[in-house]
mmCIF file of N, CA, C and O in Angstrom:
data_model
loop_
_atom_site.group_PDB
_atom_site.id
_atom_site.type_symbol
_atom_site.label_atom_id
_atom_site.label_comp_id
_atom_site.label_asym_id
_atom_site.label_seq_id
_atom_site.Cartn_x
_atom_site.Cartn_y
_atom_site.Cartn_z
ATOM 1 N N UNK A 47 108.393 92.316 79.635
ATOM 2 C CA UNK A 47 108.696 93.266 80.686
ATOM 3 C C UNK A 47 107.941 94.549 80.415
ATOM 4 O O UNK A 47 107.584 94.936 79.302
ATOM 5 N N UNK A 48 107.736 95.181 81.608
ATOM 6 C CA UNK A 48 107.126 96.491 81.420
ATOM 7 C C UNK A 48 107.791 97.503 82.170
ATOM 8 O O UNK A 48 108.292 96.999 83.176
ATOM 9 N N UNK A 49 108.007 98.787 82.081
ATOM 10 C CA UNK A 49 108.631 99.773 82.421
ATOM 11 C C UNK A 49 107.776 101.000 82.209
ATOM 12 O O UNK A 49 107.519 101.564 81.146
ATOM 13 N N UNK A 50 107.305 101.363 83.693
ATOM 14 C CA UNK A 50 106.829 102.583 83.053
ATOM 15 C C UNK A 50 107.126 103.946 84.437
ATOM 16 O O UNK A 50 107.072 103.940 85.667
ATOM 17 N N UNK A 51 107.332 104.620 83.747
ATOM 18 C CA UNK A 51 107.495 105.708 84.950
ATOM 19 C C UNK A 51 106.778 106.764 85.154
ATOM 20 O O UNK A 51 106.025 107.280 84.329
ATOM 21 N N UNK A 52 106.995 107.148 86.327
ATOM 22 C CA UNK A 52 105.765 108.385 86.966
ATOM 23 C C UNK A 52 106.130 108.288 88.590
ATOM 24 O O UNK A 52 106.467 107.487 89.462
ATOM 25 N N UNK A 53 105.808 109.731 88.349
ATOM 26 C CA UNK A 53 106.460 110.486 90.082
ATOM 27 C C UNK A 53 107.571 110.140 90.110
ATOM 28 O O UNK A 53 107.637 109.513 91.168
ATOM 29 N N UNK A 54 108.828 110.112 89.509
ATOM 30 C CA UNK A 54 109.770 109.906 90.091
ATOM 31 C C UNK A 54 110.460 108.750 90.060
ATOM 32 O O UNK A 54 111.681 108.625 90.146
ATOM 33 N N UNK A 55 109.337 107.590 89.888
ATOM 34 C CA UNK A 55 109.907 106.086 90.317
ATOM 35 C C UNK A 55 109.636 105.817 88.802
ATOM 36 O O UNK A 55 109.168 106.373 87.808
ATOM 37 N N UNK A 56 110.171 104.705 89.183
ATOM 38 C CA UNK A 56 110.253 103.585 87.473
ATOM 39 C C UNK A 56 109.541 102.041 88.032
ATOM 40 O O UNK A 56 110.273 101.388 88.775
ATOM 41 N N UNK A 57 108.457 101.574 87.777
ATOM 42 C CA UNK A 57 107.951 100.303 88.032
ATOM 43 C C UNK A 57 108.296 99.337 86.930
ATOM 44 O O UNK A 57 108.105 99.446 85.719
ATOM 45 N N UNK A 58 108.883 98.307 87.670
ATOM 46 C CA UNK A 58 108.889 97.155 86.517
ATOM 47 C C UNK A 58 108.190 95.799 87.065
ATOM 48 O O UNK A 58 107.953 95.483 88.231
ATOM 49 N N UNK A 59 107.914 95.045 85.775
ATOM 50 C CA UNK A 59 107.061 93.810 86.150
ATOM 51 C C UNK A 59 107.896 93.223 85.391
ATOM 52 O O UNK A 59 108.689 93.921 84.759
ATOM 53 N N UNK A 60 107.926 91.621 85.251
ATOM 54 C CA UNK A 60 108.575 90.949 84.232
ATOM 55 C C UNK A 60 106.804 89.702 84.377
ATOM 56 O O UNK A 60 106.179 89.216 85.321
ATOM 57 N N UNK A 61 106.730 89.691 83.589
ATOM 58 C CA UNK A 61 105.684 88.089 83.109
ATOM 59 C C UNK A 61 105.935 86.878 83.301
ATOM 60 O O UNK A 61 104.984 86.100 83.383
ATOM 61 N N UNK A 62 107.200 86.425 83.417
ATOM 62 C CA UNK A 62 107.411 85.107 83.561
ATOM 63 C C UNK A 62 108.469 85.521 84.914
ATOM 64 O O UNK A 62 109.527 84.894 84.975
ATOM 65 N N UNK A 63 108.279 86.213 85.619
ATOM 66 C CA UNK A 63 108.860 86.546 86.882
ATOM 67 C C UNK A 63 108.503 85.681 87.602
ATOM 68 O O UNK A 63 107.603 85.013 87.094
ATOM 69 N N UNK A 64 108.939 85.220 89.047
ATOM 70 C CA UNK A 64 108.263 84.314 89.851
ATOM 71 C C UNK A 64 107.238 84.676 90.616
ATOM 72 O O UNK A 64 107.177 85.905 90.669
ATOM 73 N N UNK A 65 105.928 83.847 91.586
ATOM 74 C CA UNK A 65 105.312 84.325 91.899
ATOM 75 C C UNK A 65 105.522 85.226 93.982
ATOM 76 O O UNK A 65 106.549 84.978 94.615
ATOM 77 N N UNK A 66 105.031 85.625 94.257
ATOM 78 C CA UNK A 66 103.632 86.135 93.859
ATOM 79 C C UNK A 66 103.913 86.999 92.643
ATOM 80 O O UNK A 66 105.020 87.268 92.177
ATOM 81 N N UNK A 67 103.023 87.289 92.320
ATOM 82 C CA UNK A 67 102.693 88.675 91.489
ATOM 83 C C UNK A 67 103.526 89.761 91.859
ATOM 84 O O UNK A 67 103.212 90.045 93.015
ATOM 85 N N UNK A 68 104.758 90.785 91.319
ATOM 86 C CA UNK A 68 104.671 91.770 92.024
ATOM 87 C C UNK A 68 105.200 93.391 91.008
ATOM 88 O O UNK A 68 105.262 93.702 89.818
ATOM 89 N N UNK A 69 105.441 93.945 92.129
ATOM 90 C CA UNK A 69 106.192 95.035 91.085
ATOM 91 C C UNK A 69 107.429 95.570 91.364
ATOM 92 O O UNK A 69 107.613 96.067 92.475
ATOM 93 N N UNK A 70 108.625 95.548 90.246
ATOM 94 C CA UNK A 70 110.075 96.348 91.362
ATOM 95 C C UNK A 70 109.801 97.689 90.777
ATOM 96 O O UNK A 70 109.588 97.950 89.593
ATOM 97 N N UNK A 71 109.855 98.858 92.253
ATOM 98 C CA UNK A 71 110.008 100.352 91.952
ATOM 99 C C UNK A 71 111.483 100.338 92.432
ATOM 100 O O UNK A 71 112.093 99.834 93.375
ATOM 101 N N UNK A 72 111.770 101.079 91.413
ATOM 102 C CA UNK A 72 113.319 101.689 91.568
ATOM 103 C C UNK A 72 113.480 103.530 91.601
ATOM 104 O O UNK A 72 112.469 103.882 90.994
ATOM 105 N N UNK A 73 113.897 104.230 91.823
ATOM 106 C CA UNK A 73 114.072 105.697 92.010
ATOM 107 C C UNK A 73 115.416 106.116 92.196
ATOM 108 O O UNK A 73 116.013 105.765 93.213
ATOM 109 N N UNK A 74 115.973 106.836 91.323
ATOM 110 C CA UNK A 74 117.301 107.186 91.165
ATOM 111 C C UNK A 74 117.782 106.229 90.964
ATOM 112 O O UNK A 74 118.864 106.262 91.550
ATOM 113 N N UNK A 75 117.618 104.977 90.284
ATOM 114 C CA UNK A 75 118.684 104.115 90.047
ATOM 115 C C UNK A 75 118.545 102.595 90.919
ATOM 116 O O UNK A 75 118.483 101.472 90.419
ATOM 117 N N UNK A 76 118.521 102.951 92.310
ATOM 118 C CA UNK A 76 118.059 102.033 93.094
ATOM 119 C C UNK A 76 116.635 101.448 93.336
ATOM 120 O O UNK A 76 115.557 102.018 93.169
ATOM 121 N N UNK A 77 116.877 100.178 93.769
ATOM 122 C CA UNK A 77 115.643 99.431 94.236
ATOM 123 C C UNK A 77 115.319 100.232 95.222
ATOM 124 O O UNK A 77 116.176 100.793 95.905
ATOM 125 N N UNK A 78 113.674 100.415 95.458
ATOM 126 C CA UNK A 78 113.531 100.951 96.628
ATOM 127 C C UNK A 78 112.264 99.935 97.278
ATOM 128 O O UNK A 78 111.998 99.747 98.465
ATOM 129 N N UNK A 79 111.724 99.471 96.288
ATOM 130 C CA UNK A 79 111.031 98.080 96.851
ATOM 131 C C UNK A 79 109.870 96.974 95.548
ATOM 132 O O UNK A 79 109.548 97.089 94.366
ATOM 133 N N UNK A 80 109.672 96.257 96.357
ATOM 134 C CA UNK A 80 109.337 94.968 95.140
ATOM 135 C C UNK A 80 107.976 95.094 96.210
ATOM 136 O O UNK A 80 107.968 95.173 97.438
ATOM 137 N N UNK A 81 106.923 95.081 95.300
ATOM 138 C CA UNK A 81 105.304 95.429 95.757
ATOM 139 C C UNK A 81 104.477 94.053 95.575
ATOM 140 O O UNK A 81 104.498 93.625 94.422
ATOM 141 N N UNK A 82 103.828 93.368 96.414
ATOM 142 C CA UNK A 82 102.913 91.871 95.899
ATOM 143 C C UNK A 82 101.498 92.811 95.198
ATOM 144 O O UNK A 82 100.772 93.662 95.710
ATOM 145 N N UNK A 83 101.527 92.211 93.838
ATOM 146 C CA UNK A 83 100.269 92.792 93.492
ATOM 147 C C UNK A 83 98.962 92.114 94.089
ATOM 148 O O UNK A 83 97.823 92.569 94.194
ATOM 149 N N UNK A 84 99.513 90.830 94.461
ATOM 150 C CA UNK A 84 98.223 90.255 95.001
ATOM 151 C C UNK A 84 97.474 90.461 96.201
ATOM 152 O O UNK A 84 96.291 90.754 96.378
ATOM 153 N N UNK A 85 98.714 90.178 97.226
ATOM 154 C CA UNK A 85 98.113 90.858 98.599
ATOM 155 C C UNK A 85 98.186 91.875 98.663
ATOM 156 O O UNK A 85 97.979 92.183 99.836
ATOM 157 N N UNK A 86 98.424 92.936 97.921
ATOM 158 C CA UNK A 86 98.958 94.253 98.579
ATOM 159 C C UNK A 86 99.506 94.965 99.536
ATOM 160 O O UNK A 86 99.016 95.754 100.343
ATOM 161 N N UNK A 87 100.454 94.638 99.375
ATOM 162 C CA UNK A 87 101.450 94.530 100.371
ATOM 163 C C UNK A 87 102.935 94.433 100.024
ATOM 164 O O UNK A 87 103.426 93.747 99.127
ATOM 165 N N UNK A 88 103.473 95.114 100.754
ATOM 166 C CA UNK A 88 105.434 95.361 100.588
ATOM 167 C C UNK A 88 105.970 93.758 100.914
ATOM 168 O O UNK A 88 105.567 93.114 101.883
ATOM 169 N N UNK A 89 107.016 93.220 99.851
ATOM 170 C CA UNK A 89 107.552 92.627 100.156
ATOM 171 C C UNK A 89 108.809 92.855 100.492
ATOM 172 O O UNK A 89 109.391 91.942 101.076
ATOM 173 N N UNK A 90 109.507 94.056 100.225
ATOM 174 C CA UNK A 90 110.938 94.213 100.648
ATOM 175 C C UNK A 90 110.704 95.582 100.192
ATOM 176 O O UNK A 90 109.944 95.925 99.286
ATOM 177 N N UNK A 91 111.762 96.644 101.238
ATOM 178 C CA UNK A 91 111.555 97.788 101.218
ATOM 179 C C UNK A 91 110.822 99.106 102.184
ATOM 180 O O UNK A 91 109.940 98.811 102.991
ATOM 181 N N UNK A 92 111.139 100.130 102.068
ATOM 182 C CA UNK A 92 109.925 101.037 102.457
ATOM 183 C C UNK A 92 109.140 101.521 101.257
ATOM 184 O O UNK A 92 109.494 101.658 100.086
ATOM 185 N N UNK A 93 107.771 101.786 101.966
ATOM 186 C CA UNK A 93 106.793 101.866 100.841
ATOM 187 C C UNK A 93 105.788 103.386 101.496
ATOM 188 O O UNK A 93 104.694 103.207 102.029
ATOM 189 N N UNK A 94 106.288 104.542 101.358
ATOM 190 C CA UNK A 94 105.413 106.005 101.827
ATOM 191 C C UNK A 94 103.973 105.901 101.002
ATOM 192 O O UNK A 94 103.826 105.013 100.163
ATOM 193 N N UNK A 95 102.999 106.786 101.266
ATOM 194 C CA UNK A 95 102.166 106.776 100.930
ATOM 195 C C UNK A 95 101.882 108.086 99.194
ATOM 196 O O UNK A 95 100.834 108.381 98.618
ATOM 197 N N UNK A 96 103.117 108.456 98.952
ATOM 198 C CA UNK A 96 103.098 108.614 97.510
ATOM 199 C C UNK A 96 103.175 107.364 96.912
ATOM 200 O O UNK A 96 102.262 107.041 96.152
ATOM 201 N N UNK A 97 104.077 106.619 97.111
ATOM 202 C CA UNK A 97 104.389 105.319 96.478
ATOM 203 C C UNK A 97 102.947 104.465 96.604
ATOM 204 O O UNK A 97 103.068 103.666 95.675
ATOM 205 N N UNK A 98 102.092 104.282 97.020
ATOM 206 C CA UNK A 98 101.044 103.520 97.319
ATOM 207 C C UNK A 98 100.002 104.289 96.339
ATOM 208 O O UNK A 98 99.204 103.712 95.601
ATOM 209 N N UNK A 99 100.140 105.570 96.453
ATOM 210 C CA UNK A 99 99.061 106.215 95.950
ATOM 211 C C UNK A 99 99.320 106.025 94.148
ATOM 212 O O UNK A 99 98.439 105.582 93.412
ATOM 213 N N UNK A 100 100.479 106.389 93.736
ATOM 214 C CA UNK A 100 100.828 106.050 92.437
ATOM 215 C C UNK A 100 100.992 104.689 92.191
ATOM 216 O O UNK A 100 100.787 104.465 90.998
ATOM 217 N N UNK A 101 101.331 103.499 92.938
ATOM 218 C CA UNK A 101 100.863 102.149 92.962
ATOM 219 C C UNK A 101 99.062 101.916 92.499
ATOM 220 O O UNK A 101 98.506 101.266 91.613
ATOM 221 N N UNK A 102 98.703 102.577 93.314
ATOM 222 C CA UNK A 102 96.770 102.111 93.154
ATOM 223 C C UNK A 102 96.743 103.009 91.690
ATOM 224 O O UNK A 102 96.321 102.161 90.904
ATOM 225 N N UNK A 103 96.941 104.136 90.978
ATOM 226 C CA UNK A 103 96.388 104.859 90.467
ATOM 227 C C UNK A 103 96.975 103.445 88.958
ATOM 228 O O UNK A 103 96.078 102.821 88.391
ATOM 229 N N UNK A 104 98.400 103.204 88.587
ATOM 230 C CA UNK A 104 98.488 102.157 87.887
ATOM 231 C C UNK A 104 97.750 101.270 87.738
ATOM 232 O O UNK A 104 97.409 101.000 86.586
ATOM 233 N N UNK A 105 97.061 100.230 89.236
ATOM 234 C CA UNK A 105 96.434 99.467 88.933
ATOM 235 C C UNK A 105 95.051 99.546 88.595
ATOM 236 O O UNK A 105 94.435 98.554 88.204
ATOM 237 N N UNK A 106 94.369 101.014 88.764
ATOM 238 C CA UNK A 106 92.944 101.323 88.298
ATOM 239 C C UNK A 106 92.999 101.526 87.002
ATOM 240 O O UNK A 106 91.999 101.565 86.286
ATOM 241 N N UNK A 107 94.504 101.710 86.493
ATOM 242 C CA UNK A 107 94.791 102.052 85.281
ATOM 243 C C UNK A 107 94.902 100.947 83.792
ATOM 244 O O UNK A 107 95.086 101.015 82.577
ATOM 245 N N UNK A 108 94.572 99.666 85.192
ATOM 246 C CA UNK A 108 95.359 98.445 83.956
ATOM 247 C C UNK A 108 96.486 98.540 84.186
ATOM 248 O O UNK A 108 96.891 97.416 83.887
ATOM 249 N N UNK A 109 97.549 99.244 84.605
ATOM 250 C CA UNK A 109 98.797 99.100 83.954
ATOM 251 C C UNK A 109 99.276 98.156 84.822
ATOM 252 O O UNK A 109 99.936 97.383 84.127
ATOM 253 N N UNK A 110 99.306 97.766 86.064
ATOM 254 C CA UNK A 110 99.659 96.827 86.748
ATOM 255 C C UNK A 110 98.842 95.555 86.875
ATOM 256 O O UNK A 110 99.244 94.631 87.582
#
């Protein structure tokens, strides 16, 4: 599992999670949405364009 936080939110992945690929952001505690890393694209949730922007900056990062 990975956990890492920034802006506010907390992203988690698990590795042997099912597929697609994705990511759960949580903020204050709650889910606020589960991200497909593959298509890029929301699978459940709203997703603003901070959340997207700190989404891409992770994955240029490696971290996702």
């Amino acid at each position: 599992m990975s956990r890492i936080r920034r802006g506010g939110y907390v992203f988690l992945t698990w590795s042997g999670d099912h597929t697609p690929r994705h990511v759960h952001v949580y903020r204050g505690g709650r889910l606020i949405a589960k991200w497909n890393l593959e298509a890029w694209t929301p699978m459940q949730g709203r997703v603003n364009r901070t959340l997207v922007r700190l989404l891409l900056e992770l994955r240029d990062e490696g971290l996702l």
